[in-house]
mmCIF file of C-alpha atoms and ligand atoms in Angstrom:
data_model
loop_
_atom_site.group_PDB
_atom_site.id
_atom_site.type_symbol
_atom_site.label_atom_id
_atom_site.label_comp_id
_atom_site.label_asym_id
_atom_site.label_seq_id
_atom_site.Cartn_x
_atom_site.Cartn_y
_atom_site.Cartn_z
ATOM 1 C CA MET A 1 -76.218 -6.627 22.282
ATOM 2 C CA LEU A 2 -75.652 -4.155 19.437
ATOM 3 C CA ALA A 3 -73.436 -6.636 17.576
ATOM 4 C CA ARG A 4 -76.245 -9.214 17.837
ATOM 5 C CA ALA A 5 -78.763 -6.717 16.417
ATOM 6 C CA VAL A 6 -76.402 -6.032 13.488
ATOM 7 C CA ARG A 7 -76.031 -9.795 12.849
ATOM 8 C CA GLU A 8 -79.794 -10.258 12.940
ATOM 9 C CA TYR A 9 -80.294 -7.281 10.635
ATOM 10 C CA VAL A 10 -77.907 -8.779 8.077
ATOM 11 C CA LEU A 11 -79.912 -12.038 8.152
ATOM 12 C CA TRP A 12 -83.145 -10.134 7.561
ATOM 13 C CA LEU A 13 -81.482 -8.148 4.788
ATOM 14 C CA ALA A 14 -80.455 -11.391 3.048
ATOM 15 C CA LEU A 15 -83.938 -12.852 3.457
ATOM 16 C CA LEU A 16 -85.757 -9.770 2.097
ATOM 17 C CA SER A 17 -83.268 -9.544 -0.787
ATOM 18 C CA ILE A 18 -83.891 -13.174 -1.799
ATOM 19 C CA LEU A 19 -87.675 -12.652 -1.526
ATOM 20 C CA CYS A 20 -87.587 -9.606 -3.846
ATOM 21 C CA PHE A 21 -85.212 -11.332 -6.283
ATOM 22 C CA VAL A 22 -87.534 -14.343 -6.544
ATOM 23 C CA ALA A 23 -90.710 -12.188 -6.825
ATOM 24 C CA GLU A 24 -89.103 -10.214 -9.681
ATOM 25 C CA ARG A 25 -88.380 -13.468 -11.515
ATOM 26 C CA ILE A 26 -91.968 -14.731 -11.068
ATOM 27 C CA ARG A 27 -93.946 -11.546 -11.929
ATOM 28 C CA PRO A 28 -91.702 -8.801 -13.330
ATOM 29 C CA TRP A 29 -93.233 -5.408 -14.161
ATOM 30 C CA ARG A 30 -90.824 -4.445 -16.982
ATOM 31 C CA ALA A 31 -88.848 -6.774 -19.254
ATOM 32 C CA GLN A 32 -85.416 -6.673 -17.582
ATOM 33 C CA LYS A 33 -82.489 -9.040 -17.215
ATOM 34 C CA ALA A 34 -81.721 -10.349 -13.731
ATOM 35 C CA LEU A 35 -78.010 -9.665 -14.251
ATOM 36 C CA ARG A 36 -78.541 -6.215 -15.740
ATOM 37 C CA LYS A 37 -75.804 -3.606 -16.148
ATOM 38 C CA GLY A 38 -74.279 -2.692 -12.797
ATOM 39 C CA PHE A 39 -75.722 -5.698 -10.919
ATOM 40 C CA PHE A 40 -72.382 -6.837 -9.475
ATOM 41 C CA GLU A 41 -71.446 -3.307 -8.494
ATOM 42 C CA ASP A 42 -74.795 -3.082 -6.693
ATOM 43 C CA LEU A 43 -73.989 -6.303 -4.822
ATOM 44 C CA PHE A 44 -71.002 -4.435 -3.421
ATOM 45 C CA TRP A 45 -73.202 -1.462 -2.367
ATOM 46 C CA LEU A 46 -75.614 -3.888 -0.708
ATOM 47 C CA ALA A 47 -72.850 -5.471 1.387
ATOM 48 C CA TRP A 48 -71.026 -2.189 2.003
ATOM 49 C CA ASN A 49 -74.036 -0.069 2.984
ATOM 50 C CA GLY A 50 -75.997 -2.936 4.524
ATOM 51 C CA GLU A 51 -73.316 -3.845 7.020
ATOM 52 C CA PHE A 52 -70.129 -1.811 7.175
ATOM 53 C CA VAL A 53 -71.132 1.833 6.783
ATOM 54 C CA GLY A 54 -73.779 1.742 9.538
ATOM 55 C CA LEU A 55 -71.248 0.137 11.913
ATOM 56 C CA GLY A 56 -68.645 2.771 11.010
ATOM 57 C CA VAL A 57 -71.038 5.647 11.701
ATOM 58 C CA LEU A 58 -72.077 3.988 14.975
ATOM 59 C CA TRP A 59 -68.437 3.635 16.016
ATOM 60 C CA ALA A 60 -67.673 7.270 15.092
ATOM 61 C CA GLY A 61 -70.825 8.482 16.893
ATOM 62 C CA THR A 62 -69.919 6.602 20.082
ATOM 63 C CA ARG A 63 -66.377 8.033 19.938
ATOM 64 C CA LEU A 64 -67.705 11.570 19.438
ATOM 65 C CA ALA A 65 -70.198 11.182 22.307
ATOM 66 C CA SER A 66 -67.498 9.996 24.741
ATOM 67 C CA LEU A 67 -65.177 12.798 23.593
ATOM 68 C CA ALA A 68 -67.956 15.344 24.170
ATOM 69 C CA ALA A 69 -68.615 13.847 27.620
ATOM 70 C CA ARG A 70 -64.900 13.943 28.557
ATOM 71 C CA THR A 71 -64.459 17.553 27.457
ATOM 72 C CA GLY A 72 -67.690 18.637 29.172
ATOM 73 C CA LEU A 73 -69.002 20.015 25.881
ATOM 74 C CA LEU A 74 -72.568 18.881 26.566
ATOM 75 C CA GLU A 75 -72.632 19.927 30.226
ATOM 76 C CA GLY A 76 -75.870 21.614 31.213
ATOM 77 C CA LEU A 77 -77.718 20.275 28.175
ATOM 78 C CA PRO A 78 -80.609 17.869 28.826
ATOM 79 C CA ASP A 79 -79.944 14.184 28.167
ATOM 80 C CA PRO A 80 -82.090 13.158 25.145
ATOM 81 C CA ASP A 81 -82.654 9.738 26.776
ATOM 82 C CA SER A 82 -84.397 11.443 29.709
ATOM 83 C CA PHE A 83 -87.426 12.545 27.616
ATOM 84 C CA ARG A 84 -88.588 8.966 26.849
ATOM 85 C CA LEU A 85 -91.758 10.227 25.107
ATOM 86 C CA LEU A 86 -92.869 6.762 23.976
ATOM 87 C CA ALA A 87 -91.521 4.678 26.846
ATOM 88 C CA GLY A 88 -94.217 2.524 28.449
ATOM 89 C CA ALA A 89 -96.522 2.613 25.402
ATOM 90 C CA PRO A 90 -97.496 -0.734 23.821
ATOM 91 C CA LEU A 91 -94.762 -2.011 21.537
ATOM 92 C CA PHE A 92 -96.870 -1.639 18.382
ATOM 93 C CA LEU A 93 -97.572 2.037 19.199
ATOM 94 C CA GLN A 94 -93.849 2.589 19.778
ATOM 95 C CA PHE A 95 -93.180 1.006 16.362
ATOM 96 C CA LEU A 96 -95.769 3.282 14.700
ATOM 97 C CA GLY A 97 -94.531 6.373 16.546
ATOM 98 C CA VAL A 98 -90.890 5.837 15.535
ATOM 99 C CA LEU A 99 -91.840 4.866 11.973
ATOM 100 C CA VAL A 100 -93.965 7.971 11.316
ATOM 101 C CA PHE A 101 -91.750 10.478 13.140
ATOM 102 C CA LYS A 102 -88.450 9.190 11.701
ATOM 103 C CA ASP A 103 -89.918 8.939 8.206
ATOM 104 C CA PHE A 104 -91.132 12.554 8.402
ATOM 105 C CA VAL A 105 -87.627 13.760 9.344
ATOM 106 C CA GLU A 106 -86.133 11.602 6.574
ATOM 107 C CA TRP A 107 -88.568 13.051 4.015
ATOM 108 C CA TRP A 108 -87.138 16.506 4.791
ATOM 109 C CA ILE A 109 -83.566 15.205 4.596
ATOM 110 C CA HIS A 110 -84.286 13.632 1.187
ATOM 111 C CA ASN A 111 -85.653 17.018 0.026
ATOM 112 C CA LEU A 112 -82.410 18.631 1.190
ATOM 113 C CA LEU A 113 -80.354 16.043 -0.720
ATOM 114 C CA HIS A 114 -82.058 17.274 -3.889
ATOM 115 C CA ARG A 115 -82.121 21.006 -3.138
ATOM 116 C CA VAL A 116 -78.728 21.713 -1.519
ATOM 117 C CA PRO A 117 -76.116 21.575 -4.328
ATOM 118 C CA TRP A 118 -73.275 19.925 -2.361
ATOM 119 C CA LEU A 119 -75.651 17.335 -0.873
ATOM 120 C CA TRP A 120 -77.022 16.591 -4.358
ATOM 121 C CA GLU A 121 -73.471 15.709 -5.486
ATOM 122 C CA PHE A 122 -73.468 12.884 -2.895
ATOM 123 C CA HIS A 123 -77.016 11.825 -3.761
ATOM 124 C CA LYS A 124 -76.204 11.505 -7.492
ATOM 125 C CA LEU A 125 -74.872 7.987 -6.890
ATOM 126 C CA HIS A 126 -78.363 6.761 -5.964
ATOM 127 C CA HIS A 127 -79.793 8.472 -9.026
ATOM 128 C CA SER A 128 -77.163 6.944 -11.332
ATOM 129 C CA ILE A 129 -79.412 3.835 -11.496
ATOM 130 C CA GLU A 130 -80.490 3.179 -15.090
ATOM 131 C CA GLU A 131 -82.616 0.081 -14.520
ATOM 132 C CA LEU A 132 -84.553 -0.185 -11.282
ATOM 133 C CA ASP A 133 -84.720 -3.360 -9.273
ATOM 134 C CA TRP A 134 -84.688 -4.200 -5.543
ATOM 135 C CA ILE A 135 -80.904 -4.045 -5.223
ATOM 136 C CA GLY A 136 -80.860 -0.362 -6.259
ATOM 137 C CA ASN A 137 -82.210 0.376 -2.767
ATOM 138 C CA PHE A 138 -78.672 0.046 -1.402
ATOM 139 C CA ARG A 139 -76.845 2.058 -4.071
ATOM 140 C CA PHE A 140 -76.104 5.230 -2.150
ATOM 141 C CA HIS A 141 -73.064 7.165 -0.953
ATOM 142 C CA TRP A 142 -71.692 6.535 2.559
ATOM 143 C CA MET A 143 -72.052 10.251 3.262
ATOM 144 C CA GLU A 144 -75.841 9.829 3.047
ATOM 145 C CA VAL A 145 -75.637 7.518 6.071
ATOM 146 C CA VAL A 146 -73.668 10.195 7.953
ATOM 147 C CA VAL A 147 -76.256 12.870 7.024
ATOM 148 C CA TYR A 148 -79.346 10.750 7.756
ATOM 149 C CA LYS A 149 -78.004 9.258 11.005
ATOM 150 C CA SER A 150 -76.760 12.542 12.436
ATOM 151 C CA LEU A 151 -80.007 14.388 11.646
ATOM 152 C CA THR A 152 -82.388 11.633 12.808
ATOM 153 C CA TRP A 153 -80.447 10.560 15.907
ATOM 154 C CA LEU A 154 -81.698 13.301 18.251
ATOM 155 C CA PRO A 155 -85.402 13.238 17.223
ATOM 156 C CA VAL A 156 -85.456 9.428 17.540
ATOM 157 C CA ALA A 157 -83.508 9.451 20.842
ATOM 158 C CA VAL A 158 -86.067 11.703 22.573
ATOM 159 C CA LEU A 159 -88.784 9.147 21.782
ATOM 160 C CA GLY A 160 -86.948 6.681 24.033
ATOM 161 C CA ALA A 161 -88.482 3.690 22.225
ATOM 162 C CA ASP A 162 -87.719 0.072 23.049
ATOM 163 C CA GLY A 163 -84.880 -1.495 21.011
ATOM 164 C CA ARG A 164 -87.318 -4.079 19.615
ATOM 165 C CA ALA A 165 -89.496 -1.287 18.144
ATOM 166 C CA LEU A 166 -86.412 0.368 16.600
ATOM 167 C CA PHE A 167 -85.317 -2.961 15.120
ATOM 168 C CA ALA A 168 -88.801 -3.598 13.647
ATOM 169 C CA VAL A 169 -88.752 -0.107 12.051
ATOM 170 C CA ALA A 170 -85.352 -0.898 10.473
ATOM 171 C CA ILE A 171 -86.631 -4.199 9.006
ATOM 172 C CA PHE A 172 -89.915 -2.673 7.789
ATOM 173 C CA GLY A 173 -87.977 0.241 6.246
ATOM 174 C CA THR A 174 -85.694 -2.192 4.401
ATOM 175 C CA LEU A 175 -88.688 -4.193 3.111
ATOM 176 C CA ILE A 176 -90.490 -1.102 1.763
ATOM 177 C CA GLY A 177 -87.205 0.356 0.417
ATOM 178 C CA HIS A 178 -86.441 -2.896 -1.446
ATOM 179 C CA LEU A 179 -90.014 -2.996 -2.821
ATOM 180 C CA ASN A 180 -89.921 0.702 -3.855
ATOM 181 C CA HIS A 181 -86.980 -0.067 -6.131
ATOM 182 C CA SER A 182 -88.153 -3.482 -7.253
ATOM 183 C CA ASN A 183 -89.338 -4.418 -10.720
ATOM 184 C CA LEU A 184 -92.805 -5.280 -9.410
ATOM 185 C CA ALA A 185 -96.071 -3.625 -10.469
ATOM 186 C CA ILE A 186 -97.180 -2.773 -6.933
ATOM 187 C CA GLY A 187 -99.149 0.421 -6.237
ATOM 188 C CA TRP A 188 -100.967 -0.595 -2.983
ATOM 189 C CA GLY A 189 -104.432 0.488 -4.285
ATOM 190 C CA PRO A 190 -106.122 2.918 -1.873
ATOM 191 C CA LEU A 191 -103.154 2.596 0.514
ATOM 192 C CA ARG A 192 -101.040 4.519 -2.045
ATOM 193 C CA TYR A 193 -101.787 7.755 -0.196
ATOM 194 C CA VAL A 194 -99.995 6.382 2.863
ATOM 195 C CA LEU A 195 -97.383 3.890 1.668
ATOM 196 C CA ASN A 196 -94.645 4.430 -0.926
ATOM 197 C CA SER A 197 -94.505 1.896 -3.776
ATOM 198 C CA PRO A 198 -92.543 0.822 -6.891
ATOM 199 C CA ARG A 199 -95.109 2.579 -9.122
ATOM 200 C CA MET A 200 -94.591 5.826 -7.221
ATOM 201 C CA HIS A 201 -90.850 5.688 -6.525
ATOM 202 C CA VAL A 202 -89.960 4.956 -10.155
ATOM 203 C CA TRP A 203 -90.993 8.566 -10.919
ATOM 204 C CA HIS A 204 -88.488 9.780 -8.323
ATOM 205 C CA HIS A 205 -85.798 8.256 -10.559
ATOM 206 C CA ASP A 206 -87.135 9.957 -13.710
ATOM 207 C CA ARG A 207 -84.329 11.601 -15.675
ATOM 208 C CA ILE A 208 -86.582 14.670 -16.046
ATOM 209 C CA PRO A 209 -86.595 16.407 -12.631
ATOM 210 C CA ARG A 210 -90.337 17.062 -12.323
ATOM 211 C CA GLY A 211 -91.077 20.273 -10.474
ATOM 212 C CA GLY A 212 -87.437 21.417 -10.775
ATOM 213 C CA HIS A 213 -85.936 19.249 -8.041
ATOM 214 C CA GLY A 214 -87.881 16.061 -8.703
ATOM 215 C CA ARG A 215 -90.948 14.550 -7.070
ATOM 216 C CA ASN A 216 -91.909 11.722 -4.664
ATOM 217 C CA PHE A 217 -89.334 12.182 -1.909
ATOM 218 C CA GLY A 218 -91.044 9.644 0.366
ATOM 219 C CA ILE A 219 -88.914 6.962 2.006
ATOM 220 C CA VAL A 220 -91.374 4.508 3.586
ATOM 221 C CA LEU A 221 -94.522 6.646 3.567
ATOM 222 C CA SER A 222 -95.936 8.495 0.565
ATOM 223 C CA LEU A 223 -98.146 10.556 2.893
ATOM 224 C CA TRP A 224 -95.774 13.533 3.116
ATOM 225 C CA ASP A 225 -95.613 13.950 -0.674
ATOM 226 C CA TRP A 226 -99.416 14.019 -0.921
ATOM 227 C CA ILE A 227 -99.677 16.477 1.989
ATOM 228 C CA PHE A 228 -96.941 18.858 0.802
ATOM 229 C CA GLY A 229 -97.810 18.730 -2.921
ATOM 230 C CA THR A 230 -94.672 16.917 -4.102
ATOM 231 C CA ALA A 231 -96.459 13.771 -5.309
ATOM 232 C CA TYR A 232 -96.273 12.856 -8.987
ATOM 233 C CA TRP A 233 -98.161 9.855 -10.248
ATOM 234 C CA PRO A 234 -99.454 9.795 -13.821
ATOM 235 C CA ARG A 235 -102.162 7.229 -14.527
ATOM 236 C CA SER A 236 -99.970 4.521 -16.046
ATOM 237 C CA GLY A 237 -96.502 3.443 -17.141
ATOM 238 C CA GLY A 238 -93.142 4.747 -16.027
ATOM 239 C CA PRO A 239 -90.491 7.293 -17.073
ATOM 240 C CA GLU A 240 -88.869 7.000 -20.485
ATOM 241 C CA ARG A 241 -85.348 7.170 -19.007
ATOM 242 C CA LEU A 242 -83.990 6.972 -15.484
ATOM 243 C CA GLY A 243 -81.045 8.926 -14.101
ATOM 244 C CA PHE A 244 -80.178 12.617 -14.099
ATOM 245 C CA GLU A 245 -79.119 15.257 -16.587
ATOM 246 C CA GLY A 246 -75.362 15.045 -17.241
ATOM 247 C CA MET A 247 -74.897 11.565 -15.763
ATOM 248 C CA GLU A 248 -72.616 10.651 -18.686
ATOM 249 C CA SER A 249 -69.820 12.497 -16.857
ATOM 250 C CA PHE A 250 -70.544 10.851 -13.482
ATOM 251 C CA PRO A 251 -67.561 8.698 -12.403
ATOM 252 C CA ALA A 252 -67.743 4.971 -13.090
ATOM 253 C CA GLY A 253 -66.472 2.150 -10.863
ATOM 254 C CA ILE A 254 -66.606 1.649 -7.108
ATOM 255 C CA PRO A 255 -63.360 3.425 -5.977
ATOM 256 C CA ARG A 256 -64.147 6.637 -7.867
ATOM 257 C CA ARG A 257 -67.746 6.591 -6.729
ATOM 258 C CA LEU A 258 -66.687 6.134 -3.090
ATOM 259 C CA ALA A 259 -64.415 9.166 -3.365
ATOM 260 C CA TYR A 260 -66.712 11.433 -5.405
ATOM 261 C CA PRO A 261 -67.375 14.332 -4.871
ATOM 262 C CA LEU A 262 -64.688 14.696 -2.177
ATOM 263 C CA THR A 263 -62.168 14.213 -4.935
ATOM 264 C CA ARG A 264 -63.252 14.969 -8.474
ATOM 265 C CA ARG A 265 -60.247 13.277 -10.019
ATOM 266 C CA GLY A 266 -61.081 10.625 -12.530
ATOM 267 C CA ILE A 267 -64.352 12.103 -13.739
ATOM 268 C CA ALA A 268 -64.810 11.283 -17.402
ATOM 269 C CA LYS A 269 -64.264 14.264 -19.660
HETATM 270 ZN ZN1 ZN B 301 -83.528 11.156 -4.420
HETATM 271 ZN ZN1 ZN B 302 -84.538 5.403 -5.041
#
């Protein structure tokens, strides 16, 4: 069942990737090469994070849960599946409920990735992007998956939503994530106060950390940034340079980037 969902997700991932790649060729926002610097490395991150890391975290989570059950560690604690807050609601409402609630939790996690120094070290990989396009959506450290999954698992589990609603949220999240990073001049018009976009997310990748820790932490929804005063959206254009201060000494190449910051060996002097 789960293996089938993973297979279907990978098909959707391929489809959405091709769609964004083609759209960028037809109506690009900035003048950029398709095979820009780091493109082939990003193909690795797409395959690695799109398929293997999620499965690894799932496997580790299942192992931990059965270990906890065997040792009686969770005895007396309520079963999160028993709350089932959204169970029985129409599927579309379940989709909306999971989308909004999960995105809100993820907005906080993304804030933490920027504000907690050791978490920022892991998040630097995503911000090492120098030219934004759809594929940058999957350039992130495997530890981010561990952090996001472990902190969103419980809040999502208590909702008790149908697997189909969870799957639709995953696909919709991938579509908006791909678009946020794509080289397309999309701003969603009046919907910009609700939905994140390429025009908004590009400022999250600005080399200058606006407001100290950066701005526009939204994942799928921009709503939280507008509500909590972390939105930054000048009238036109984009940042002069993407990245982060000091990125010249960030390790290059996949093996070093997989290991950083757990081992700091190999960092350019
Ligand atoms: Zn970030
Ligand atoms: Zn990004």
